[in-house]
Amino acid sequence: VDMSVDLAGRRLPSPMMTASGCAANGRELGRFFDVAELGAFVTKSVMADPRSGRGTPRMAETPSGMLNSIGLQGPGISSFVENDLAWLKRSGARTLVSIAGNTSGEFADVAATLRASDAFDSVVGVEVNISCPNVANRGLVFACDPLASAKVIALVREQLPRDVPVFAKLTPDVTDIVTVAQSCVKAGADGLTMINTLLGMVIDTDLLRPQVAGVTGGLSGPAVRPVAVRAVWQTRAAMLEGRLPFVPIIGVGGVRTGRDALELVAAGASAVQVGTATFNDPSAPVRVGRELAGLLQDKGFARLADVVGIAHERL
Ligand code: RRO
């Protein structure tokens, strides 16, 4: 089965990616598999300056998923490019760099520093994280506001060469994700990654207090998979109906098996990210890719590309 994907002009050998934030910047997972086997390694969202993140505890488990309030812990863009991106390049990884900022100008500065770095030739795209649920600034999530999203995307797009695609990472916490997608694509996004975590909360019923120090947090894992499938489906439907240009969708949310990945692909995703599942199985992103290829083979498909959005033809 031909598992290669054309992602906004970049040919990747596999549709499988890590999901941002769940495996730091490569070294941890590099002990379990060859990071060059992935279509792309997606890094933890990096900001301009180093950041220690939220107080602890930052994670809570639920029967169907995980809640996090990490709060964008990270080394800052300078250290990231010198250490993490350099390591990913040496390892032969194709890297999709996730960037974040408190303001649209900060997003642009991070993109500019990234572009100027020695390892930039290993970057196959930039994922603009406008959807972190744990940013402390006035409770504002850029991706809840189509205009604010467009401003960030346009500024980042300006900083990068045309052949480096920009992906907007969207939040499911909006009434209409298609409206945000339209705004991002109009502003220059070459693709869409959906979804980030869903805002949630867990209370410790022994201590009768919130389980994570951030009080609310981002819900991930199996609980959000149907939400991701719905978001990808609605966005692909908008493309088929002419309400949105055809841009690649990267599906993410609760994928643990090849069947889970196939669900997102059939809904319209060209690539699939695996995040929370790596906590139980660090090689999950490559295992899911093998399982997906096996399923396609069993069903008689020669190319993954033939299955993208296929469920829309079978209503
Ligand atoms: O660091 C985080 O708290 C975080 C981020 Br940036 C994000 O995009 N999604 C999430 O669930 N947590």
PDB file of N, CA and C in Angstrom, residues 224-305:
ATOM      1  N   VAL A 224     -12.197  12.204  23.305  1.00  0.00           N
ATOM      2  CA  VAL A 224     -12.377  13.271  22.314  1.00  0.00           C
ATOM      3  C   VAL A 224     -12.350  12.772  20.867  1.00  0.00           C
ATOM      4  N   ARG A 225     -12.147  11.458  20.676  1.00  0.00           N
ATOM      5  CA  ARG A 225     -12.007  10.989  19.298  1.00  0.00           C
ATOM      6  C   ARG A 225     -13.240  11.302  18.444  1.00  0.00           C
ATOM      7  N   PRO A 226     -14.452  11.048  18.936  1.00  0.00           N
ATOM      8  CA  PRO A 226     -15.616  11.383  18.104  1.00  0.00           C
ATOM      9  C   PRO A 226     -15.733  12.886  17.815  1.00  0.00           C
ATOM     10  N   VAL A 227     -15.198  13.698  18.707  1.00  0.00           N
ATOM     11  CA  VAL A 227     -15.215  15.150  18.471  1.00  0.00           C
ATOM     12  C   VAL A 227     -14.264  15.492  17.317  1.00  0.00           C
ATOM     13  N   ALA A 228     -13.097  14.837  17.302  1.00  0.00           N
ATOM     14  CA  ALA A 228     -12.132  15.048  16.219  1.00  0.00           C
ATOM     15  C   ALA A 228     -12.706  14.575  14.886  1.00  0.00           C
ATOM     16  N   VAL A 229     -13.325  13.407  14.892  1.00  0.00           N
ATOM     17  CA  VAL A 229     -13.916  12.865  13.658  1.00  0.00           C
ATOM     18  C   VAL A 229     -14.975  13.840  13.134  1.00  0.00           C
ATOM     19  N   ARG A 230     -15.793  14.351  14.035  1.00  0.00           N
ATOM     20  CA  ARG A 230     -16.834  15.324  13.645  1.00  0.00           C
ATOM     21  C   ARG A 230     -16.211  16.599  13.048  1.00  0.00           C
ATOM     22  N   ALA A 231     -15.161  17.110  13.688  1.00  0.00           N
ATOM     23  CA  ALA A 231     -14.539  18.356  13.211  1.00  0.00           C
ATOM     24  C   ALA A 231     -13.930  18.152  11.825  1.00  0.00           C
ATOM     25  N   VAL A 232     -13.237  17.023  11.633  1.00  0.00           N
ATOM     26  CA  VAL A 232     -12.638  16.726  10.324  1.00  0.00           C
ATOM     27  C   VAL A 232     -13.740  16.558   9.280  1.00  0.00           C
ATOM     28  N   TRP A 233     -14.783  15.834   9.650  1.00  0.00           N
ATOM     29  CA  TRP A 233     -15.922  15.609   8.726  1.00  0.00           C
ATOM     30  C   TRP A 233     -16.543  16.939   8.285  1.00  0.00           C
ATOM     31  N   GLN A 234     -16.854  17.815   9.249  1.00  0.00           N
ATOM     32  CA  GLN A 234     -17.500  19.090   8.913  1.00  0.00           C
ATOM     33  C   GLN A 234     -16.620  19.943   8.008  1.00  0.00           C
ATOM     34  N   THR A 235     -15.312  19.907   8.268  1.00  0.00           N
ATOM     35  CA  THR A 235     -14.389  20.728   7.491  1.00  0.00           C
ATOM     36  C   THR A 235     -14.262  20.182   6.070  1.00  0.00           C
ATOM     37  N   ARG A 236     -14.140  18.861   5.951  1.00  0.00           N
ATOM     38  CA  ARG A 236     -14.090  18.236   4.625  1.00  0.00           C
ATOM     39  C   ARG A 236     -15.404  18.485   3.857  1.00  0.00           C
ATOM     40  N   ALA A 237     -16.520  18.417   4.567  1.00  0.00           N
ATOM     41  CA  ALA A 237     -17.820  18.668   3.925  1.00  0.00           C
ATOM     42  C   ALA A 237     -17.866  20.088   3.363  1.00  0.00           C
ATOM     43  N   ALA A 238     -17.331  21.038   4.121  1.00  0.00           N
ATOM     44  CA  ALA A 238     -17.313  22.428   3.656  1.00  0.00           C
ATOM     45  C   ALA A 238     -16.486  22.545   2.378  1.00  0.00           C
ATOM     46  N   MET A 239     -15.385  21.780   2.282  1.00  0.00           N
ATOM     47  CA  MET A 239     -14.562  21.793   1.064  1.00  0.00           C
ATOM     48  C   MET A 239     -15.346  21.206  -0.108  1.00  0.00           C
ATOM     49  N   LEU A 240     -16.018  20.077   0.128  1.00  0.00           N
ATOM     50  CA  LEU A 240     -16.773  19.414  -0.940  1.00  0.00           C
ATOM     51  C   LEU A 240     -17.929  20.279  -1.419  1.00  0.00           C
ATOM     52  N   GLU A 241     -18.440  21.123  -0.526  1.00  0.00           N
ATOM     53  CA  GLU A 241     -19.571  21.997  -0.875  1.00  0.00           C
ATOM     54  C   GLU A 241     -19.113  23.348  -1.410  1.00  0.00           C
ATOM     55  N   GLY A 242     -17.801  23.531  -1.548  1.00  0.00           N
ATOM     56  CA  GLY A 242     -17.289  24.780  -2.115  1.00  0.00           C
ATOM     57  C   GLY A 242     -17.261  25.944  -1.141  1.00  0.00           C
ATOM     58  N   ARG A 243     -17.417  25.652   0.147  1.00  0.00           N
ATOM     59  CA  ARG A 243     -17.392  26.740   1.136  1.00  0.00           C
ATOM     60  C   ARG A 243     -15.999  26.986   1.712  1.00  0.00           C
ATOM     61  N   LEU A 244     -15.048  26.150   1.314  1.00  0.00           N
ATOM     62  CA  LEU A 244     -13.681  26.221   1.847  1.00  0.00           C
ATOM     63  C   LEU A 244     -12.762  25.621   0.782  1.00  0.00           C
ATOM     64  N   PRO A 245     -11.616  26.281   0.486  1.00  0.00           N
ATOM     65  CA  PRO A 245     -10.695  25.686  -0.491  1.00  0.00           C
ATOM     66  C   PRO A 245     -10.182  24.333   0.014  1.00  0.00           C
ATOM     67  N   PHE A 246      -9.816  23.453  -0.917  1.00  0.00           N
ATOM     68  CA  PHE A 246      -9.246  22.162  -0.515  1.00  0.00           C
ATOM     69  C   PHE A 246      -7.834  22.365   0.016  1.00  0.00           C
ATOM     70  N   VAL A 247      -7.674  22.202   1.307  1.00  0.00           N
ATOM     71  CA  VAL A 247      -6.342  22.199   1.919  1.00  0.00           C
ATOM     72  C   VAL A 247      -6.263  20.918   2.744  1.00  0.00           C
ATOM     73  N   PRO A 248      -5.051  20.380   2.941  1.00  0.00           N
ATOM     74  CA  PRO A 248      -4.954  19.142   3.709  1.00  0.00           C
ATOM     75  C   PRO A 248      -5.359  19.323   5.170  1.00  0.00           C
ATOM     76  N   ILE A 249      -6.022  18.299   5.693  1.00  0.00           N
ATOM     77  CA  ILE A 249      -6.404  18.264   7.101  1.00  0.00           C
ATOM     78  C   ILE A 249      -5.540  17.218   7.796  1.00  0.00           C
ATOM     79  N   ILE A 250      -4.941  17.602   8.907  1.00  0.00           N
ATOM     80  CA  ILE A 250      -4.239  16.634   9.755  1.00  0.00           C
ATOM     81  C   ILE A 250      -5.191  16.326  10.912  1.00  0.00           C
ATOM     82  N   GLY A 251      -5.584  15.050  11.022  1.00  0.00           N
ATOM     83  CA  GLY A 251      -6.541  14.657  12.056  1.00  0.00           C
ATOM     84  C   GLY A 251      -5.821  14.252  13.333  1.00  0.00           C
ATOM     85  N   VAL A 252      -6.333  14.670  14.455  1.00  0.00           N
ATOM     86  CA  VAL A 252      -5.731  14.322  15.747  1.00  0.00           C
ATOM     87  C   VAL A 252      -6.794  14.337  16.831  1.00  0.00           C
ATOM     88  N   GLY A 253      -6.750  13.320  17.684  1.00  0.00           N
ATOM     89  CA  GLY A 253      -7.695  13.229  18.788  1.00  0.00           C
ATOM     90  C   GLY A 253      -7.996  11.782  19.149  1.00  0.00           C
ATOM     91  N   GLY A 254      -7.341  11.286  20.181  1.00  0.00           N
ATOM     92  CA  GLY A 254      -7.698   9.987  20.743  1.00  0.00           C
ATOM     93  C   GLY A 254      -7.387   8.775  19.894  1.00  0.00           C
ATOM     94  N   VAL A 255      -6.451   8.901  18.960  1.00  0.00           N
ATOM     95  CA  VAL A 255      -6.121   7.748  18.109  1.00  0.00           C
ATOM     96  C   VAL A 255      -5.195   6.781  18.850  1.00  0.00           C
ATOM     97  N   ARG A 256      -5.631   5.519  18.942  1.00  0.00           N
ATOM     98  CA  ARG A 256      -4.825   4.474  19.596  1.00  0.00           C
ATOM     99  C   ARG A 256      -4.541   3.292  18.683  1.00  0.00           C
ATOM    100  N   THR A 257      -5.356   3.138  17.636  1.00  0.00           N
ATOM    101  CA  THR A 257      -5.239   1.970  16.758  1.00  0.00           C
ATOM    102  C   THR A 257      -5.348   2.398  15.285  1.00  0.00           C
ATOM    103  N   GLY A 258      -5.004   1.452  14.411  1.00  0.00           N
ATOM    104  CA  GLY A 258      -5.153   1.708  12.984  1.00  0.00           C
ATOM    105  C   GLY A 258      -6.596   2.017  12.605  1.00  0.00           C
ATOM    106  N   ARG A 259      -7.538   1.370  13.291  1.00  0.00           N
ATOM    107  CA  ARG A 259      -8.959   1.644  13.003  1.00  0.00           C
ATOM    108  C   ARG A 259      -9.320   3.087  13.365  1.00  0.00           C
ATOM    109  N   ASP A 260      -8.787   3.550  14.497  1.00  0.00           N
ATOM    110  CA  ASP A 260      -9.038   4.945  14.889  1.00  0.00           C
ATOM    111  C   ASP A 260      -8.501   5.904  13.824  1.00  0.00           C
ATOM    112  N   ALA A 261      -7.292   5.602  13.329  1.00  0.00           N
ATOM    113  CA  ALA A 261      -6.682   6.453  12.304  1.00  0.00           C
ATOM    114  C   ALA A 261      -7.514   6.422  11.027  1.00  0.00           C
ATOM    115  N   LEU A 262      -7.978   5.217  10.662  1.00  0.00           N
ATOM    116  CA  LEU A 262      -8.775   5.062   9.445  1.00  0.00           C
ATOM    117  C   LEU A 262     -10.065   5.878   9.523  1.00  0.00           C
ATOM    118  N   GLU A 263     -10.620   5.972  10.731  1.00  0.00           N
ATOM    119  CA  GLU A 263     -11.841   6.753  10.911  1.00  0.00           C
ATOM    120  C   GLU A 263     -11.592   8.220  10.529  1.00  0.00           C
ATOM    121  N   LEU A 264     -10.470   8.770  11.020  1.00  0.00           N
ATOM    122  CA  LEU A 264     -10.147  10.167  10.702  1.00  0.00           C
ATOM    123  C   LEU A 264      -9.857  10.352   9.212  1.00  0.00           C
ATOM    124  N   VAL A 265      -9.156   9.371   8.610  1.00  0.00           N
ATOM    125  CA  VAL A 265      -8.842   9.458   7.183  1.00  0.00           C
ATOM    126  C   VAL A 265     -10.141   9.405   6.364  1.00  0.00           C
ATOM    127  N   ALA A 266     -11.024   8.487   6.704  1.00  0.00           N
ATOM    128  CA  ALA A 266     -12.289   8.364   5.968  1.00  0.00           C
ATOM    129  C   ALA A 266     -13.136   9.623   6.109  1.00  0.00           C
ATOM    130  N   ALA A 267     -12.979  10.331   7.237  1.00  0.00           N
ATOM    131  CA  ALA A 267     -13.716  11.588   7.447  1.00  0.00           C
ATOM    132  C   ALA A 267     -13.105  12.732   6.650  1.00  0.00           C
ATOM    133  N   GLY A 268     -11.811  12.584   6.264  1.00  0.00           N
ATOM    134  CA  GLY A 268     -11.197  13.630   5.449  1.00  0.00           C
ATOM    135  C   GLY A 268      -9.766  14.004   5.789  1.00  0.00           C
ATOM    136  N   ALA A 269      -9.156  13.307   6.754  1.00  0.00           N
ATOM    137  CA  ALA A 269      -7.783  13.645   7.136  1.00  0.00           C
ATOM    138  C   ALA A 269      -6.767  12.985   6.199  1.00  0.00           C
ATOM    139  N   SER A 270      -5.765  13.753   5.772  1.00  0.00           N
ATOM    140  CA  SER A 270      -4.688  13.214   4.933  1.00  0.00           C
ATOM    141  C   SER A 270      -3.550  12.669   5.765  1.00  0.00           C
ATOM    142  N   ALA A 271      -3.440  13.129   7.015  1.00  0.00           N
ATOM    143  CA  ALA A 271      -2.403  12.652   7.931  1.00  0.00           C
ATOM    144  C   ALA A 271      -3.030  12.540   9.305  1.00  0.00           C
ATOM    145  N   VAL A 272      -2.388  11.767  10.169  1.00  0.00           N
ATOM    146  CA  VAL A 272      -2.952  11.482  11.488  1.00  0.00           C
ATOM    147  C   VAL A 272      -1.866  11.614  12.555  1.00  0.00           C
ATOM    148  N   GLN A 273      -2.180  12.319  13.613  1.00  0.00           N
ATOM    149  CA  GLN A 273      -1.246  12.458  14.732  1.00  0.00           C
ATOM    150  C   GLN A 273      -1.697  11.592  15.912  1.00  0.00           C
ATOM    151  N   VAL A 274      -0.709  11.081  16.635  1.00  0.00           N
ATOM    152  CA  VAL A 274      -0.979  10.267  17.811  1.00  0.00           C
ATOM    153  C   VAL A 274      -0.313  10.932  19.016  1.00  0.00           C
ATOM    154  N   GLY A 275      -1.100  11.219  20.042  1.00  0.00           N
ATOM    155  CA  GLY A 275      -0.575  11.928  21.206  1.00  0.00           C
ATOM    156  C   GLY A 275      -0.691  11.134  22.479  1.00  0.00           C
ATOM    157  N   THR A 276      -1.850  11.205  23.120  1.00  0.00           N
ATOM    158  CA  THR A 276      -2.048  10.589  24.436  1.00  0.00           C
ATOM    159  C   THR A 276      -1.687   9.103  24.459  1.00  0.00           C
ATOM    160  N   ALA A 277      -1.939   8.396  23.370  1.00  0.00           N
ATOM    161  CA  ALA A 277      -1.652   6.950  23.330  1.00  0.00           C
ATOM    162  C   ALA A 277      -0.173   6.645  23.540  1.00  0.00           C
ATOM    163  N   THR A 278       0.706   7.622  23.283  1.00  0.00           N
ATOM    164  CA  THR A 278       2.142   7.357  23.448  1.00  0.00           C
ATOM    165  C   THR A 278       2.532   7.208  24.918  1.00  0.00           C
ATOM    166  N   PHE A 279       1.682   7.679  25.839  1.00  0.00           N
ATOM    167  CA  PHE A 279       2.012   7.535  27.259  1.00  0.00           C
ATOM    168  C   PHE A 279       1.973   6.059  27.687  1.00  0.00           C
ATOM    169  N   ASN A 280       1.079   5.290  27.083  1.00  0.00           N
ATOM    170  CA  ASN A 280       1.006   3.850  27.367  1.00  0.00           C
ATOM    171  C   ASN A 280       1.884   3.025  26.444  1.00  0.00           C
ATOM    172  N   ASP A 281       2.082   3.527  25.244  1.00  0.00           N
ATOM    173  CA  ASP A 281       2.832   2.801  24.220  1.00  0.00           C
ATOM    174  C   ASP A 281       3.633   3.823  23.417  1.00  0.00           C
ATOM    175  N   PRO A 282       4.896   4.026  23.796  1.00  0.00           N
ATOM    176  CA  PRO A 282       5.690   5.070  23.144  1.00  0.00           C
ATOM    177  C   PRO A 282       5.814   4.897  21.637  1.00  0.00           C
ATOM    178  N   SER A 283       5.744   3.658  21.133  1.00  0.00           N
ATOM    179  CA  SER A 283       5.833   3.490  19.680  1.00  0.00           C
ATOM    180  C   SER A 283       4.475   3.555  18.995  1.00  0.00           C
ATOM    181  N   ALA A 284       3.447   3.989  19.692  1.00  0.00           N
ATOM    182  CA  ALA A 284       2.097   4.022  19.109  1.00  0.00           C
ATOM    183  C   ALA A 284       2.047   4.710  17.742  1.00  0.00           C
ATOM    184  N   PRO A 285       2.742   5.839  17.516  1.00  0.00           N
ATOM    185  CA  PRO A 285       2.607   6.478  16.194  1.00  0.00           C
ATOM    186  C   PRO A 285       3.039   5.572  15.040  1.00  0.00           C
ATOM    187  N   VAL A 286       4.119   4.798  15.217  1.00  0.00           N
ATOM    188  CA  VAL A 286       4.550   3.914  14.120  1.00  0.00           C
ATOM    189  C   VAL A 286       3.702   2.639  14.081  1.00  0.00           C
ATOM    190  N   ARG A 287       3.298   2.142  15.248  1.00  0.00           N
ATOM    191  CA  ARG A 287       2.434   0.946  15.294  1.00  0.00           C
ATOM    192  C   ARG A 287       1.106   1.235  14.587  1.00  0.00           C
ATOM    193  N   VAL A 288       0.508   2.386  14.898  1.00  0.00           N
ATOM    194  CA  VAL A 288      -0.777   2.752  14.273  1.00  0.00           C
ATOM    195  C   VAL A 288      -0.612   2.833  12.752  1.00  0.00           C
ATOM    196  N   GLY A 289       0.533   3.349  12.296  1.00  0.00           N
ATOM    197  CA  GLY A 289       0.799   3.437  10.860  1.00  0.00           C
ATOM    198  C   GLY A 289       0.825   2.049  10.215  1.00  0.00           C
ATOM    199  N   ARG A 290       1.464   1.086  10.904  1.00  0.00           N
ATOM    200  CA  ARG A 290       1.510  -0.296  10.384  1.00  0.00           C
ATOM    201  C   ARG A 290       0.107  -0.883  10.348  1.00  0.00           C
ATOM    202  N   GLU A 291      -0.648  -0.653  11.424  1.00  0.00           N
ATOM    203  CA  GLU A 291      -2.018  -1.189  11.484  1.00  0.00           C
ATOM    204  C   GLU A 291      -2.899  -0.584  10.383  1.00  0.00           C
ATOM    205  N   LEU A 292      -2.727   0.707  10.161  1.00  0.00           N
ATOM    206  CA  LEU A 292      -3.509   1.387   9.123  1.00  0.00           C
ATOM    207  C   LEU A 292      -3.179   0.800   7.748  1.00  0.00           C
ATOM    208  N   ALA A 293      -1.898   0.610   7.473  1.00  0.00           N
ATOM    209  CA  ALA A 293      -1.491   0.027   6.184  1.00  0.00           C
ATOM    210  C   ALA A 293      -2.090  -1.376   6.018  1.00  0.00           C
ATOM    211  N   GLY A 294      -2.088  -2.167   7.112  1.00  0.00           N
ATOM    212  CA  GLY A 294      -2.667  -3.512   7.067  1.00  0.00           C
ATOM    213  C   GLY A 294      -4.158  -3.482   6.760  1.00  0.00           C
ATOM    214  N   LEU A 295      -4.874  -2.561   7.375  1.00  0.00           N
ATOM    215  CA  LEU A 295      -6.318  -2.443   7.132  1.00  0.00           C
ATOM    216  C   LEU A 295      -6.604  -2.077   5.678  1.00  0.00           C
ATOM    217  N   LEU A 296      -5.814  -1.130   5.140  1.00  0.00           N
ATOM    218  CA  LEU A 296      -6.026  -0.705   3.755  1.00  0.00           C
ATOM    219  C   LEU A 296      -5.769  -1.867   2.802  1.00  0.00           C
ATOM    220  N   GLN A 297      -4.696  -2.608   3.108  1.00  0.00           N
ATOM    221  CA  GLN A 297      -4.360  -3.778   2.294  1.00  0.00           C
ATOM    222  C   GLN A 297      -5.513  -4.784   2.302  1.00  0.00           C
ATOM    223  N   ASP A 298      -6.019  -5.098   3.499  1.00  0.00           N
ATOM    224  CA  ASP A 298      -7.129  -6.050   3.641  1.00  0.00           C
ATOM    225  C   ASP A 298      -8.353  -5.597   2.857  1.00  0.00           C
ATOM    226  N   LYS A 299      -8.570  -4.287   2.802  1.00  0.00           N
ATOM    227  CA  LYS A 299      -9.754  -3.766   2.119  1.00  0.00           C
ATOM    228  C   LYS A 299      -9.513  -3.582   0.627  1.00  0.00           C
ATOM    229  N   GLY A 300      -8.282  -3.863   0.168  1.00  0.00           N
ATOM    230  CA  GLY A 300      -8.004  -3.819  -1.262  1.00  0.00           C
ATOM    231  C   GLY A 300      -7.656  -2.446  -1.808  1.00  0.00           C
ATOM    232  N   PHE A 301      -7.269  -1.526  -0.953  1.00  0.00           N
ATOM    233  CA  PHE A 301      -6.857  -0.206  -1.443  1.00  0.00           C
ATOM    234  C   PHE A 301      -5.360  -0.205  -1.745  1.00  0.00           C
ATOM    235  N   ALA A 302      -4.991   0.429  -2.857  1.00  0.00           N
ATOM    236  CA  ALA A 302      -3.574   0.488  -3.236  1.00  0.00           C
ATOM    237  C   ALA A 302      -2.900   1.731  -2.673  1.00  0.00           C
ATOM    238  N   ARG A 303      -3.687   2.766  -2.416  1.00  0.00           N
ATOM    239  CA  ARG A 303      -3.133   4.041  -1.952  1.00  0.00           C
ATOM    240  C   ARG A 303      -3.971   4.641  -0.822  1.00  0.00           C
ATOM    241  N   LEU A 304      -3.286   5.107   0.191  1.00  0.00           N
ATOM    242  CA  LEU A 304      -3.948   5.828   1.277  1.00  0.00           C
ATOM    243  C   LEU A 304      -4.734   7.019   0.727  1.00  0.00           C
ATOM    244  N   ALA A 305      -4.135   7.703  -0.257  1.00  0.00           N
ATOM    245  CA  ALA A 305      -4.754   8.918  -0.804  1.00  0.00           C
ATOM    246  C   ALA A 305      -6.167   8.640  -1.326  1.00  0.00           C
TER     247      ALA A 305
END
